Short mmCIF file of C-alpha atoms in Angstrom, two decimals:
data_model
loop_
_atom_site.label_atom_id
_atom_site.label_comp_id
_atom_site.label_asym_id
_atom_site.label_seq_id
_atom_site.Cartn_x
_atom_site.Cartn_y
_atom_site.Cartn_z
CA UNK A 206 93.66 89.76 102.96
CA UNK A 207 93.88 92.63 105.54
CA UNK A 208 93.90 96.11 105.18
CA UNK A 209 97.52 96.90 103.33
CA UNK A 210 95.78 94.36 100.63
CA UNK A 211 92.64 96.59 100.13
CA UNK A 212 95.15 99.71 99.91
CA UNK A 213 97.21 98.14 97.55
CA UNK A 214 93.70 97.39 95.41
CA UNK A 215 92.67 100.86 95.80
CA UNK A 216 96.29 102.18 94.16
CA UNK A 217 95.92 99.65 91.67
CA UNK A 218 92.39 101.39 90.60
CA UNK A 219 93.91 104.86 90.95
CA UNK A 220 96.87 103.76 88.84
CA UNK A 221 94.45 101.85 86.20
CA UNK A 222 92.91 105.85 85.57
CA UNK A 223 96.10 107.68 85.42
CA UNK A 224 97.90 104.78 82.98
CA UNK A 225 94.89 105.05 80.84
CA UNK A 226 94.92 109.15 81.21
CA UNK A 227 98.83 108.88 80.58
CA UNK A 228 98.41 106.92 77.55
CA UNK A 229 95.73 108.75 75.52
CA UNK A 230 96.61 112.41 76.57
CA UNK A 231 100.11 111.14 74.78
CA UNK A 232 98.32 109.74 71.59
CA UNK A 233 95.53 112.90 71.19
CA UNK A 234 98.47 115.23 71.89
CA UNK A 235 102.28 114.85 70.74
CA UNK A 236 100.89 111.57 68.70
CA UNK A 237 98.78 113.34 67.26
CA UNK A 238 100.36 116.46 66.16
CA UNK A 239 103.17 114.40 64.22
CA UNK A 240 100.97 112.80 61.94
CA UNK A 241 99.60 114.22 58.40
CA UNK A 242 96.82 112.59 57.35
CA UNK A 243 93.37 110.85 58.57
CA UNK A 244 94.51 107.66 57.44
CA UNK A 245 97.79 107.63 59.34
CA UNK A 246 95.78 108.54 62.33
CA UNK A 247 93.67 106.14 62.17
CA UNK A 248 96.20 103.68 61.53
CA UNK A 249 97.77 104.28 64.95
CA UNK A 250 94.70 104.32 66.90
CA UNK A 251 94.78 100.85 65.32
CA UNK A 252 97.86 99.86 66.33
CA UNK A 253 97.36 101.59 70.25
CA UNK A 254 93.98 99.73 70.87
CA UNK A 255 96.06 96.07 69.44
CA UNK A 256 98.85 96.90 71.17
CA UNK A 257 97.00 97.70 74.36
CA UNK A 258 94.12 95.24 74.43
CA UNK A 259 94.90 91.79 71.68
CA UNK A 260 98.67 92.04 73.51
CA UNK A 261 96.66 90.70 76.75
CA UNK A 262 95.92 87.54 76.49
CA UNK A 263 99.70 86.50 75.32
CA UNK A 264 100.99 88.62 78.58
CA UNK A 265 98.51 87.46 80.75
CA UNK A 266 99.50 83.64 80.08
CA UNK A 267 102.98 84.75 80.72
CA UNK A 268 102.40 86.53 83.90
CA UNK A 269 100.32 83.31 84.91
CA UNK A 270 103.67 81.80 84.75
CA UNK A 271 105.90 84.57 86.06
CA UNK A 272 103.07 85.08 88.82
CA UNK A 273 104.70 88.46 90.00
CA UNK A 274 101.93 91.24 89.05
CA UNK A 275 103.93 94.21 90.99
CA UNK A 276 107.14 93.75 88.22
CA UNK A 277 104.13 93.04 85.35
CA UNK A 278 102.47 96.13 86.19
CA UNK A 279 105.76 98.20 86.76
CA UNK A 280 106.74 97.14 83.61
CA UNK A 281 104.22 98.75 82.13
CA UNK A 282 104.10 101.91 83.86
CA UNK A 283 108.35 102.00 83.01
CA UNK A 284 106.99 101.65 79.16
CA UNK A 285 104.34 104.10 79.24
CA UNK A 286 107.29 106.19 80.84
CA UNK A 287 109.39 106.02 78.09
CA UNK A 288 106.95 106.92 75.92
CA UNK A 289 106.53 109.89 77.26
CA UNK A 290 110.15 110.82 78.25
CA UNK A 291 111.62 110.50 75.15
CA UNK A 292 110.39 112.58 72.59
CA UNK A 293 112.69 112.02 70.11
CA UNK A 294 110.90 108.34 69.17
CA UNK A 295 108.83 109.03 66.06
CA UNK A 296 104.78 109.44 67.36
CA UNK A 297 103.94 105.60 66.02
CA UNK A 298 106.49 104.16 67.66
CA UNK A 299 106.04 105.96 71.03
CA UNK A 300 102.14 105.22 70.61
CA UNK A 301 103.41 101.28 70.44
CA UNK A 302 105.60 101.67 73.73
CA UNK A 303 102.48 103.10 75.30
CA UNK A 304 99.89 100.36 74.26
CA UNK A 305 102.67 97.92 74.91
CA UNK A 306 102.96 99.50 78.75
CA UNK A 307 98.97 99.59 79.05
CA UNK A 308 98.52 95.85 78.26
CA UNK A 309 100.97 94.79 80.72
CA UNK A 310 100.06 97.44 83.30
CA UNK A 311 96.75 95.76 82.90
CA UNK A 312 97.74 92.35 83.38
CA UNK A 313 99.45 93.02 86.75
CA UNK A 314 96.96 95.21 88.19
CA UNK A 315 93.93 93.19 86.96
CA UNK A 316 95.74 89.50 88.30
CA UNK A 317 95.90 91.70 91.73
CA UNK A 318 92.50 92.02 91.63
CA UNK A 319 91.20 88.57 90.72
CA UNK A 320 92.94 86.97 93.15
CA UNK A 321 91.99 89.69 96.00
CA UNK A 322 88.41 88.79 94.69
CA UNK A 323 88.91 84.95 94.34
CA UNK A 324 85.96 84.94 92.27
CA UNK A 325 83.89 87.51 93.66
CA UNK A 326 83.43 90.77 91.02
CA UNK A 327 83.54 93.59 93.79
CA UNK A 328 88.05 93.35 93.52
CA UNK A 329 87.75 93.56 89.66
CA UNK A 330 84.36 95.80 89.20
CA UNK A 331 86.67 98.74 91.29
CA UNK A 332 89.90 98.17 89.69
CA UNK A 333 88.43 98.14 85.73
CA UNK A 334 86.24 101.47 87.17
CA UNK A 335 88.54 103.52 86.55
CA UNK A 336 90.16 103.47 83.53
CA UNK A 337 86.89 105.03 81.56
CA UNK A 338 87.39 108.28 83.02
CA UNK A 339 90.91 108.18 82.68
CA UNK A 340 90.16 107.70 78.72
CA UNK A 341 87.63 111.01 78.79
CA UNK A 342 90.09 113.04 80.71
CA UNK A 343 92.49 112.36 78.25
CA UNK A 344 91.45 113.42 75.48
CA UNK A 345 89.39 116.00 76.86
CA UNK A 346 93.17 117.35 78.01
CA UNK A 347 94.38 116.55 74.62
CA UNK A 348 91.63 119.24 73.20
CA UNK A 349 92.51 121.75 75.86
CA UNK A 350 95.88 122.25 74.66
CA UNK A 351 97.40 120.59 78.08
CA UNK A 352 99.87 118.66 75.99
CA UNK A 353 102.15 121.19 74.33
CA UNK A 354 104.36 122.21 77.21
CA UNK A 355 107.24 120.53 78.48
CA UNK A 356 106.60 120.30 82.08
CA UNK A 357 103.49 118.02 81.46
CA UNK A 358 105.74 115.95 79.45
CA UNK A 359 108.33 115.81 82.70
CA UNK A 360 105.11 116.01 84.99
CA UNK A 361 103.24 112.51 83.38
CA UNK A 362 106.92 110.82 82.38
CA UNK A 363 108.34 111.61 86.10
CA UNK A 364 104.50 110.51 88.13
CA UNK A 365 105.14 106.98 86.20
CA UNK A 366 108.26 106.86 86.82
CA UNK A 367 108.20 107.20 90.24
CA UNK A 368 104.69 105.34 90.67
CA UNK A 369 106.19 101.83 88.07
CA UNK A 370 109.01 102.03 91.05
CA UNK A 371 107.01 102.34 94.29
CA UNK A 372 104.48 99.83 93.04
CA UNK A 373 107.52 97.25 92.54
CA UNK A 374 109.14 98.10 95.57
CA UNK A 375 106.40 98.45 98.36
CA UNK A 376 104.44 95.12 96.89
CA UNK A 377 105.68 92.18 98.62
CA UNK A 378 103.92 91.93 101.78
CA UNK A 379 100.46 92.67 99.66
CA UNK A 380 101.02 90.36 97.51
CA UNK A 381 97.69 87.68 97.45
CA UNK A 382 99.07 83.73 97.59
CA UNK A 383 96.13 81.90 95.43
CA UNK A 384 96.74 78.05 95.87
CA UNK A 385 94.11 76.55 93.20
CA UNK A 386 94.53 73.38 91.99
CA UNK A 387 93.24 72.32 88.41
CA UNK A 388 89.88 70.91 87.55
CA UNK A 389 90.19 68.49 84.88
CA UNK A 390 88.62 69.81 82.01
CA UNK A 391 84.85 69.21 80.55
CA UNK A 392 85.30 70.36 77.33
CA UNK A 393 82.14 70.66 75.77
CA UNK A 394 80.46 72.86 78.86
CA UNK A 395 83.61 74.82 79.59
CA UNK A 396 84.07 75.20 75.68
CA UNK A 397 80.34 76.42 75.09
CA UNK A 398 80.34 78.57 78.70
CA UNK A 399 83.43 80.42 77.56
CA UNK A 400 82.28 80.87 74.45
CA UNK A 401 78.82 82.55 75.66
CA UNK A 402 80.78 84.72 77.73
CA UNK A 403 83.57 86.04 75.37
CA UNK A 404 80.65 86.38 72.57
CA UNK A 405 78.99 88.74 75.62
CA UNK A 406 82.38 90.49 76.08
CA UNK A 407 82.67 91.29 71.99
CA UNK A 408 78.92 92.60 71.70
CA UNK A 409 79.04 94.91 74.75
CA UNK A 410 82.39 96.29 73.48
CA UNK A 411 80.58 97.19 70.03
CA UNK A 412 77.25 98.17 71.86
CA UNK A 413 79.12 100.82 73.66
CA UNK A 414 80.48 102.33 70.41
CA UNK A 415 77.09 102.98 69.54
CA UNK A 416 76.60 105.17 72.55
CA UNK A 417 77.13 108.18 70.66
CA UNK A 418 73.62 110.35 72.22
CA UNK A 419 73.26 113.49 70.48
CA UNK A 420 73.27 115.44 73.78
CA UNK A 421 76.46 113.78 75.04
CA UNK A 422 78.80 116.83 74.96
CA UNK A 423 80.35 118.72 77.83
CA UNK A 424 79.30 118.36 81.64
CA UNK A 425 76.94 115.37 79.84
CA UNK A 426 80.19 113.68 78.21
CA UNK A 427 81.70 113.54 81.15
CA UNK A 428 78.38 112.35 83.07
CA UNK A 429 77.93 109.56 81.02
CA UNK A 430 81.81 108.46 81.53
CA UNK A 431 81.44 108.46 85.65
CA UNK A 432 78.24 106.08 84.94
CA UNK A 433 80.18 103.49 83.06
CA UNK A 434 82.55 103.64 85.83
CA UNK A 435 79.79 103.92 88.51
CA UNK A 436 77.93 100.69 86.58
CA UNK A 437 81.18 98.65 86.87
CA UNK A 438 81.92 99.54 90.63
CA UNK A 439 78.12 98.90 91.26
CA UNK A 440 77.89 96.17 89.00
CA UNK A 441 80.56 93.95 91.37
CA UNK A 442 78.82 94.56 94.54
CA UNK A 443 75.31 93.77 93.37
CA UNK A 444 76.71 90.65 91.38
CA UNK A 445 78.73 89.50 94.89
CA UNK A 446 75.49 89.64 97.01
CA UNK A 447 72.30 89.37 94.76
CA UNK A 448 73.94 86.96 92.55
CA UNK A 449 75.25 87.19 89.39
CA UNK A 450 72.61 85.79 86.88
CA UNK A 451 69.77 87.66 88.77
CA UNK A 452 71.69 90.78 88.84
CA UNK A 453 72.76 90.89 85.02
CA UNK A 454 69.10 89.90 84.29
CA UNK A 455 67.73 92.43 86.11
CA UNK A 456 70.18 95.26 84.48
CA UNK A 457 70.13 94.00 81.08
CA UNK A 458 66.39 94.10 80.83
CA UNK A 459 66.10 97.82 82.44
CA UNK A 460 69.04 99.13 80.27
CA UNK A 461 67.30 97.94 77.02
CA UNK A 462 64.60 99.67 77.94
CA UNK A 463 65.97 102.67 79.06
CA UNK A 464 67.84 102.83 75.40
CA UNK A 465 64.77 102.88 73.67
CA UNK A 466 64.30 106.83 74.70
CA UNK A 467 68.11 107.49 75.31
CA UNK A 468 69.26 109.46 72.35
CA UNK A 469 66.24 112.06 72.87
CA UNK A 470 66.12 112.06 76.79
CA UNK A 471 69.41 112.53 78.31
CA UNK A 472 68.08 111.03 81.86
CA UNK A 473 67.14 107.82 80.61
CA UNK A 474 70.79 107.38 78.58
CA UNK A 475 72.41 107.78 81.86
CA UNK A 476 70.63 105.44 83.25
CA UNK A 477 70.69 102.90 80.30
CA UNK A 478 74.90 103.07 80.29
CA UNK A 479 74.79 102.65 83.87
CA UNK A 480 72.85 99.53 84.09
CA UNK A 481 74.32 98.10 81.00
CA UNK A 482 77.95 98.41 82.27
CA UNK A 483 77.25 96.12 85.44
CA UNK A 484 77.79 93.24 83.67
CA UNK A 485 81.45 93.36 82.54
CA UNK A 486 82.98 92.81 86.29
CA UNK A 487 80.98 89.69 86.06
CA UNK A 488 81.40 88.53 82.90
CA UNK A 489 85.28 89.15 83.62
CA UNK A 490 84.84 87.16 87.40
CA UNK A 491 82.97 84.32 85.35
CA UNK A 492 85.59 83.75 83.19
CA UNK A 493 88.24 83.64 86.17
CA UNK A 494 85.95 81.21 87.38
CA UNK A 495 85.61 79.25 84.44
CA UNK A 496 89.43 78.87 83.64
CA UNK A 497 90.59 78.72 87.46
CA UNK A 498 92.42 81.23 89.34
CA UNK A 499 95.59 80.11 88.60
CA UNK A 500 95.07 81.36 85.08
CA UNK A 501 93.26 84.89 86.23
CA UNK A 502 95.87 86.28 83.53
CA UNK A 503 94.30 84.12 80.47
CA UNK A 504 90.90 85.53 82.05
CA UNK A 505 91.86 88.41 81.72
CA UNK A 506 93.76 88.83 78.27
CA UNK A 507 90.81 86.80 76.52
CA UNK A 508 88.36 89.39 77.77
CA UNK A 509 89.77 92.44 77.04
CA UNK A 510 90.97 90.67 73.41
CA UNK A 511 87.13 90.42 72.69
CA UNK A 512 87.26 94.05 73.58
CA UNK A 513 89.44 94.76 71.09
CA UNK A 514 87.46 92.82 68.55
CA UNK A 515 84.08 94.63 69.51
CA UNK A 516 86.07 98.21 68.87
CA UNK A 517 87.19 97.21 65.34
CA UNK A 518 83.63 98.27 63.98
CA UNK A 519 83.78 101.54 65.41
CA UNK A 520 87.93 102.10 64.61
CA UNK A 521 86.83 101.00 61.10
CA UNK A 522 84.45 103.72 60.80
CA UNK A 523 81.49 100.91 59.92
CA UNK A 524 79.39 101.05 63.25
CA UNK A 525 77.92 104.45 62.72
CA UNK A 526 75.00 102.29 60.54
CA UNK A 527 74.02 100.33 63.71
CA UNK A 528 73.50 103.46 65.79
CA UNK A 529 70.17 103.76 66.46
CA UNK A 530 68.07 103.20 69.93
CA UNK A 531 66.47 99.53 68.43
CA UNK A 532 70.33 98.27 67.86
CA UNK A 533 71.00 98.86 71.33
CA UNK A 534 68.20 97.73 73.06
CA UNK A 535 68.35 94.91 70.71
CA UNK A 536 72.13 94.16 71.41
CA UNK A 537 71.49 94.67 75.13
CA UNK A 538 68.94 91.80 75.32
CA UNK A 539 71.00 89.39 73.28
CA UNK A 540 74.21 89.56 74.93
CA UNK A 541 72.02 88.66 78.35
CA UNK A 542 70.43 85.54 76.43
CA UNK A 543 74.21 84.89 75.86
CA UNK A 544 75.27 85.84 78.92
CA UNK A 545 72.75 83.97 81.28
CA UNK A 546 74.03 80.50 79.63
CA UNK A 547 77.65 81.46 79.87
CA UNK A 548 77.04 82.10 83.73
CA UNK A 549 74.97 78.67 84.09
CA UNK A 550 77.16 76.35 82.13
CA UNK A 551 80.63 77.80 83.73
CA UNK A 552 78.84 77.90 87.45
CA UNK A 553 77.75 74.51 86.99
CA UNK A 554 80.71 73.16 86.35
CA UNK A 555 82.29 74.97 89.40
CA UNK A 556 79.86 73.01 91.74
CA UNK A 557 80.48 69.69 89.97
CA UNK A 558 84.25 70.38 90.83
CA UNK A 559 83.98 70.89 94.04
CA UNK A 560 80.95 68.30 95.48
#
């Protein structure tokens, strides 16, 4: 990997925040406005978050076949296009196209990175970075009244556009070759590891639905989102040269602490999101692992479908009970204790593989 590999990395992360800042600037806004009731609403945020995260795992075991991540992830961008450059789609519809477009935007660009990585975290920690802040300055857009006039409509449809053809074009010398052959399969470890580890996956994604600190409005809000994306970068790096079970342990444990005061002292929440969001770039690295790269897309798409099953509390409207600082430090410590034998079970069988 030389240095047009790294660039082409770093546009994938830059792309991963303004696909996810495309996509829910369009459902806050236009979406938005075209819909009557709470129920409808929520309906469609129902539909985006399927669309965009359960949609995955099918895409990514398709693009494990393909194996061409600049047309995956151009494809999406081209859909997320659409969504935006033709208006005359009803709002569900258009909010389909653009959760369609995300999943498959994510499929390319996350493939990219786990094979840059080849089973390191750093590659994947900076490429899922992103997309958090993307999310905050969307809607945060959306409640600004950015939305209503038609040149941000041509600005966001024409930037995809344009980007969904220059990533497909100016890919093929950037392109990572991954040669892995396959492991035969232990079932019962690889079965119980994976499980651990998508169980770890589906608890943080509720845990951070419970994140709602009183104080987190304004310059705060926005704090809190460049942590998660700070914890993920970070969360790589440390994993890649500390290790990843000491490293996880050694979050984990702080972050449940640090929730225990989090909803009265703004500091310590910070600090608590931070640590707690290391873990997902290796959680997401052990999987890739665990499956072999040649499957990086199944990785992928089973991780961010336990994503979508950890939001369904929160879309439901039925995690607001569990939001208190015990649940979180609580739910910190037990997705490590799941987390720890996930990493052991799926690392062991790596080195049994390859002695």
């Amino acid at each position: 990997m030389g240095k047009t590999a790294e660039r082409r990395l770093g546009a994938y992360a830059l792309l991963h925040f303004f696909v996810d800042f495309a996509c829910i600037l369009l459902l806050c806004g236009p979406v938005r406005q075209e819909l009557q009731t709470h129920a409808e609403w929520a309906l469609c945020m129902l539909l985006y978050n399927g669309c965009a995260f359960a949609l995955q795992m099918p895409f990514g075991v398709l693009a494990d076949h393909v194996r061409n991540d600049r047309l995956t992830a151009a494809l999406g961008m081209l859909l997320v296009a659409i969504a935006w450059l033709m208006p005359v789609i009803p709002g569900v519809e258009r909010c389909a196209i653009a959760g369609i477009g995300n999943a498959l935007f994510h499929v390319g660009g996350g493939r990219y990175a786990l094979a840059y990585g080849s089973g390191r975290a750093a590659a994947p920690g900076i490429f899922v970075s992103t997309g958090a802040v993307g999310v905050w300055l969307g809607v945060w857009a959306a409640r600004g009244g950015l939305w209503p006039y038609d040149w941000t409509r041509l600005a966001v449809g024409l930037t995809m556009l344009g980007a969904a053809f220059l990533v497909y074009w100016k890919a093929d010398a950037a392109e990572p070759s991954v040669a892995v052959p396959s492991a035969p399969a232990r079932w019962p470890r690889t079965g119980a590891a994976g499980l651990c580890l998508l169980l770890t996956v589906l608890l943080r994604s509720f845990l951070g639905g419970l994140t709602a600190f009183p104080w987190k409005t304004g310059a705060l809000s926005f704090a809190c989102v460049l942590c998660v994306a700070a914890g993920k970068a970070a969360g790589g790096l440390l994993g890649d040269r500390c290790g990843f079970a000491r490293t996880s342990a050694l979050a984990l444990c702080a972050a449940a602490a640090l929730f225990l005061p989090a909803f009265s002292v703004p500091a310590a929440g910070l600090f608590a999101v931070l640590l707690f969001q290391t873990s997902m770039p290796l959680t997401l690295s052990a999987l890739t692992r665990l499956v072999g790269l040649q499957n990086r897309g199944f990785a992928f798409g089973m991780a961010t479908f336990a994503i979508f099953l950890g939001t369904l509390p929160d879309l439901l409207g039925v995690a607001d009970a569990f939001c208190t600082p015990a649940a979180l430090a609580a739910g910190t410590l037990l997705s490590l204790a799941l987390l720890l034998p996930g990493l052991g079970l799926g690392f062991a069988r790596r080195r049994e593989e390859t002695a």
